[in-house]
Amino acid sequence: SGGSAFALNLYKCSLASIGFLMVGFIFNFTISEGIEVDDEEKSSLSWTFESVSYLILSGFIGIIIGDLAWLEALRLLGASRVLIIDTLKPFSAALFGWAILGESVHNAAFSGMILTVLGILVVGLERERYSSDQSASDDEEHQLSSDETEKGKSSERRLEGETLKLRSKSVTSSQSKLEKKSAWEKRRGYALAIGNIFLDTYGSVLTKQHGGRFTSWAINLIRFGSAGMIMIFVSILMRLLKKQDCTTKTEEKN
């Protein structure tokens, strides 16, 4: 709530890139552990243009677009609703893995996914219900307070009461407009949250397809680092365009 989704995502990518760069230098950047290859094959598998390009693409899809959608949905819907929608991610990952990677989901893994999703749903729905009950309780207290105040009014202030009624109608009209706007924002928030599921999953699939020979540090450095650099470039470009627009308006006024 304290900043835009773009600014938060840029900060996250920049901070993560620094961390992955430091850890990558300590451990290693290439060839995941447990993969046995000879020296000749090792040199040919390290940092190829194709593999790095696909990792950059996965970062663009999953981190830039996907996380921007997720952060904006979080702002519009709140954490509890987004958390409930995120329970679809394991099933989306299983579907993409089966369709693209040819993977199969065993019964034990599927049962584990269902139990995890149910647990998250219970927590998310409980928080949502508590929030609704708290809001209803606050409304009741406000109504009781208003009734007591109304009873204490004297007949000499009837004219002021009529004025308050007119103001109340105006406030009601404004509230109606806000409710319509709120409904549109909720629909947009749900669409962004669902879109994030598919974007994040497909980004992960690309990472698994083309990042198998890299360590996890190198993969995350490429994905977060490239995403951060792209967003920095976009941020600078937006500032330049805004500055140029302000200059043009100033010249037109003069």
Short mmCIF file of C-alpha atoms in Angstrom, two decimals:
data_model
loop_
_atom_site.label_atom_id
_atom_site.label_comp_id
_atom_site.label_asym_id
_atom_site.label_seq_id
_atom_site.Cartn_x
_atom_site.Cartn_y
_atom_site.Cartn_z
CA SER A 1 0.00 0.00 0.00
CA GLY A 2 3.00 2.28 0.49
CA GLY A 3 4.18 2.11 -3.10
CA SER A 4 3.25 1.03 -6.59
CA ALA A 5 3.46 -2.59 -7.72
CA PHE A 6 6.18 -1.59 -10.20
CA ALA A 7 8.34 0.06 -7.52
CA LEU A 8 7.95 -2.87 -5.13
CA ASN A 9 8.85 -5.36 -7.85
CA LEU A 10 11.89 -3.33 -8.89
CA TYR A 11 13.10 -3.13 -5.30
CA LYS A 12 12.61 -6.88 -4.83
CA CYS A 13 14.52 -7.76 -8.00
CA SER A 14 17.40 -5.40 -7.22
CA LEU A 15 17.83 -6.66 -3.67
CA ALA A 16 17.51 -10.31 -4.71
CA SER A 17 20.04 -9.89 -7.53
CA ILE A 18 22.67 -8.56 -5.14
CA GLY A 19 22.13 -11.50 -2.81
CA PHE A 20 22.25 -14.13 -5.57
CA LEU A 21 25.37 -12.52 -7.06
CA MET A 22 27.20 -12.70 -3.73
CA VAL A 23 26.16 -16.31 -3.02
CA GLY A 24 26.89 -17.35 -6.62
CA PHE A 25 30.49 -16.21 -6.34
CA ILE A 26 30.89 -18.21 -3.12
CA PHE A 27 29.45 -21.50 -4.41
CA ASN A 28 29.37 -21.69 -8.21
CA PHE A 29 27.43 -20.35 -11.15
CA THR A 30 27.32 -23.33 -13.50
CA ILE A 31 26.49 -27.04 -13.56
CA SER A 32 24.01 -28.13 -10.96
CA GLU A 33 25.14 -30.56 -8.31
CA GLY A 34 24.43 -34.21 -9.00
CA ILE A 35 24.91 -33.90 -12.79
CA GLU A 36 27.94 -35.84 -13.95
CA VAL A 37 29.58 -34.50 -17.13
CA ASP A 38 33.13 -34.52 -18.44
CA ASP A 39 35.21 -31.37 -18.82
CA GLU A 40 34.52 -30.99 -22.55
CA GLU A 41 30.76 -31.27 -22.10
CA LYS A 42 30.91 -29.01 -19.05
CA SER A 43 32.47 -26.17 -21.03
CA SER A 44 29.90 -26.52 -23.81
CA LEU A 45 26.92 -26.44 -21.44
CA SER A 46 27.91 -23.33 -19.50
CA TRP A 47 26.24 -20.03 -20.24
CA THR A 48 25.02 -20.70 -23.78
CA PHE A 49 23.15 -17.90 -25.51
CA GLU A 50 20.03 -20.05 -25.90
CA SER A 51 19.82 -21.14 -22.27
CA VAL A 52 20.46 -17.64 -20.92
CA SER A 53 17.90 -16.17 -23.35
CA TYR A 54 15.21 -18.57 -22.20
CA LEU A 55 15.98 -17.83 -18.55
CA ILE A 56 15.67 -14.10 -19.29
CA LEU A 57 12.35 -14.81 -21.01
CA SER A 58 11.15 -16.84 -18.02
CA GLY A 59 12.08 -13.92 -15.76
CA PHE A 60 10.20 -11.48 -17.98
CA ILE A 61 7.07 -13.65 -17.96
CA GLY A 62 7.10 -14.88 -14.38
CA ILE A 63 8.77 -12.03 -12.48
CA ILE A 64 8.08 -8.81 -14.38
CA ILE A 65 4.57 -9.47 -15.71
CA GLY A 66 3.51 -12.21 -13.28
CA ASP A 67 4.70 -10.54 -10.07
CA LEU A 68 3.39 -7.15 -11.17
CA ALA A 69 -0.02 -8.76 -11.64
CA TRP A 70 0.26 -10.48 -8.24
CA LEU A 71 1.26 -7.31 -6.38
CA GLU A 72 -1.53 -5.30 -8.02
CA ALA A 73 -4.04 -8.06 -7.16
CA LEU A 74 -2.77 -7.94 -3.58
CA ARG A 75 -3.48 -4.21 -3.46
CA LEU A 76 -6.96 -4.57 -4.94
CA LEU A 77 -8.15 -7.70 -3.12
CA GLY A 78 -6.12 -8.02 0.04
CA ALA A 79 -3.88 -10.84 1.24
CA SER A 80 -6.59 -13.33 2.26
CA ARG A 81 -8.36 -13.37 -1.13
CA VAL A 82 -5.10 -13.59 -3.09
CA LEU A 83 -3.95 -16.39 -0.80
CA ILE A 84 -7.10 -18.37 -1.60
CA ILE A 85 -6.60 -17.92 -5.36
CA ASP A 86 -2.95 -18.94 -5.03
CA THR A 87 -4.10 -22.39 -3.90
CA LEU A 88 -4.65 -23.14 -7.61
CA LYS A 89 -0.90 -22.88 -8.36
CA PRO A 90 0.00 -26.51 -7.51
CA PHE A 91 -2.70 -27.78 -9.87
CA SER A 92 -1.60 -25.33 -12.57
CA ALA A 93 2.00 -26.54 -12.16
CA ALA A 94 0.87 -30.17 -12.45
CA LEU A 95 -1.14 -29.36 -15.59
CA PHE A 96 1.72 -27.48 -17.29
CA GLY A 97 4.20 -30.16 -16.27
CA TRP A 98 2.02 -32.87 -17.80
CA ALA A 99 1.22 -30.91 -21.00
CA ILE A 100 4.67 -29.42 -21.72
CA LEU A 101 7.23 -31.53 -19.87
CA GLY A 102 5.45 -34.87 -20.06
CA GLU A 103 5.53 -35.33 -16.30
CA SER A 104 3.03 -37.40 -14.36
CA VAL A 105 1.64 -36.73 -10.89
CA HIS A 106 1.65 -39.67 -8.48
CA ASN A 107 -1.24 -40.28 -6.12
CA ALA A 108 0.84 -39.42 -3.06
CA ALA A 109 1.91 -36.07 -4.55
CA PHE A 110 -1.66 -35.29 -5.62
CA SER A 111 -2.97 -36.10 -2.13
CA GLY A 112 -0.29 -33.84 -0.64
CA MET A 113 -1.34 -30.99 -2.93
CA ILE A 114 -4.98 -31.37 -1.90
CA LEU A 115 -4.11 -31.36 1.81
CA THR A 116 -1.90 -28.29 1.40
CA VAL A 117 -4.59 -26.45 -0.56
CA LEU A 118 -7.25 -27.33 2.02
CA GLY A 119 -5.05 -26.02 4.81
CA ILE A 120 -4.46 -22.73 3.01
CA LEU A 121 -8.17 -22.45 2.19
CA VAL A 122 -9.15 -22.93 5.84
CA VAL A 123 -6.75 -20.19 6.96
CA GLY A 124 -7.73 -17.81 4.15
CA LEU A 125 -11.48 -18.27 4.60
CA GLU A 126 -11.17 -17.91 8.37
CA ARG A 127 -9.38 -14.59 7.95
CA GLU A 128 -11.98 -13.45 5.44
CA ARG A 129 -14.84 -14.38 7.77
CA TYR A 130 -13.18 -12.66 10.73
CA SER A 131 -12.73 -9.50 8.64
CA SER A 132 -16.41 -9.57 7.61
CA ASP A 133 -17.61 -10.14 11.19
CA GLN A 134 -15.41 -7.31 12.46
CA SER A 135 -16.81 -4.97 9.79
CA ALA A 136 -20.40 -5.94 10.65
CA SER A 137 -19.72 -5.39 14.37
CA ASP A 138 -18.29 -1.93 13.68
CA ASP A 139 -21.37 -1.06 11.59
CA GLU A 140 -23.71 -2.14 14.41
CA GLU A 141 -21.83 -0.06 16.97
CA HIS A 142 -21.91 2.93 14.65
CA GLN A 143 -25.66 2.47 14.12
CA LEU A 144 -26.36 2.26 17.88
CA SER A 145 -24.30 5.37 18.48
CA SER A 146 -26.19 7.20 15.74
CA ASP A 147 -29.57 6.16 17.21
CA GLU A 148 -28.62 7.41 20.69
CA THR A 149 -27.43 10.69 19.28
CA GLU A 150 -30.63 11.06 17.27
CA LYS A 151 -32.79 10.53 20.38
CA GLY A 152 -30.93 13.26 22.21
CA LYS A 153 -31.63 15.89 19.58
CA SER A 154 -34.03 18.65 20.54
CA SER A 155 -36.89 19.90 18.42
CA GLU A 156 -35.09 23.21 17.97
CA ARG A 157 -32.57 21.51 15.67
CA ARG A 158 -35.04 20.06 13.17
CA LEU A 159 -33.86 22.42 10.49
CA GLU A 160 -30.32 21.20 10.98
CA GLY A 161 -31.65 17.64 10.73
CA GLU A 162 -33.20 18.36 7.34
CA THR A 163 -29.88 19.74 6.16
CA LEU A 164 -28.15 16.60 7.38
CA LYS A 165 -30.63 14.46 5.41
CA LEU A 166 -29.77 16.30 2.22
CA ARG A 167 -26.09 15.78 2.93
CA SER A 168 -26.79 12.11 3.65
CA LYS A 169 -28.38 11.68 0.23
CA SER A 170 -25.29 13.20 -1.36
CA VAL A 171 -23.04 10.87 0.66
CA THR A 172 -25.20 7.87 -0.32
CA SER A 173 -24.82 8.77 -3.98
CA SER A 174 -21.05 9.03 -3.56
CA GLN A 175 -20.97 5.69 -1.75
CA SER A 176 -22.91 4.09 -4.60
CA LYS A 177 -20.31 5.31 -7.08
CA LEU A 178 -17.52 4.02 -4.84
CA GLU A 179 -19.23 0.61 -4.59
CA LYS A 180 -19.41 0.37 -8.38
CA LYS A 181 -15.74 1.30 -8.60
CA SER A 182 -14.93 -1.20 -5.87
CA ALA A 183 -16.77 -3.97 -7.75
CA TRP A 184 -14.77 -3.22 -10.91
CA GLU A 185 -11.51 -3.20 -8.95
CA LYS A 186 -12.35 -6.56 -7.40
CA ARG A 187 -13.04 -8.10 -10.80
CA ARG A 188 -9.76 -6.69 -12.09
CA GLY A 189 -7.98 -7.99 -9.01
CA TYR A 190 -9.35 -11.52 -9.50
CA ALA A 191 -8.35 -11.45 -13.18
CA LEU A 192 -4.80 -10.34 -12.28
CA ALA A 193 -4.47 -12.98 -9.55
CA ILE A 194 -5.61 -15.77 -11.90
CA GLY A 195 -3.34 -14.43 -14.67
CA ASN A 196 -0.41 -14.54 -12.27
CA ILE A 197 -0.99 -18.27 -11.71
CA PHE A 198 -0.47 -19.11 -15.39
CA LEU A 199 2.35 -16.60 -15.92
CA ASP A 200 4.27 -17.77 -12.87
CA THR A 201 3.77 -21.43 -13.77
CA TYR A 202 4.88 -21.00 -17.37
CA GLY A 203 7.95 -19.04 -16.24
CA SER A 204 8.84 -21.95 -13.94
CA VAL A 205 8.39 -24.43 -16.80
CA LEU A 206 10.79 -22.45 -19.01
CA THR A 207 13.28 -22.38 -16.15
CA LYS A 208 13.10 -26.13 -15.73
CA GLN A 209 13.43 -26.72 -19.47
CA HIS A 210 16.50 -24.55 -20.02
CA GLY A 211 18.12 -24.05 -16.61
CA GLY A 212 18.88 -27.63 -15.63
CA ARG A 213 22.67 -27.23 -16.08
CA PHE A 214 22.90 -24.11 -13.89
CA THR A 215 22.98 -23.85 -10.13
CA SER A 216 19.95 -22.34 -8.47
CA TRP A 217 22.01 -19.23 -7.68
CA ALA A 218 22.87 -18.66 -11.34
CA ILE A 219 19.27 -19.26 -12.45
CA ASN A 220 17.88 -16.75 -9.99
CA LEU A 221 20.64 -14.24 -10.71
CA ILE A 222 19.82 -14.33 -14.45
CA ARG A 223 16.06 -14.19 -13.92
CA PHE A 224 15.96 -11.51 -11.20
CA GLY A 225 18.94 -9.58 -12.56
CA SER A 226 17.53 -9.33 -16.08
CA ALA A 227 14.07 -8.46 -14.73
CA GLY A 228 15.59 -5.72 -12.57
CA MET A 229 17.59 -4.25 -15.47
CA ILE A 230 14.54 -4.25 -17.76
CA MET A 231 12.45 -2.46 -15.13
CA ILE A 232 15.22 0.07 -14.47
CA PHE A 233 15.33 0.81 -18.21
CA VAL A 234 11.54 1.19 -18.32
CA SER A 235 11.60 3.43 -15.24
CA ILE A 236 14.24 5.72 -16.78
CA LEU A 237 12.33 5.83 -20.06
CA MET A 238 9.08 6.74 -18.27
CA ARG A 239 10.83 9.54 -16.37
CA LEU A 240 12.33 10.94 -19.56
CA LEU A 241 8.97 10.85 -21.32
CA LYS A 242 7.28 12.52 -18.35
CA LYS A 243 9.97 15.20 -18.26
CA GLN A 244 9.61 15.81 -21.99
CA ASP A 245 5.83 16.05 -21.64
CA CYS A 246 6.17 18.62 -18.84
CA THR A 247 8.64 20.63 -20.94
CA THR A 248 6.27 20.60 -23.92
CA LYS A 249 3.34 21.81 -21.79
CA THR A 250 5.47 24.60 -20.32
CA GLU A 251 6.52 25.77 -23.79
CA GLU A 252 2.90 25.74 -24.98
CA LYS A 253 1.83 27.91 -22.03
CA ASN A 254 4.60 30.40 -22.77
#
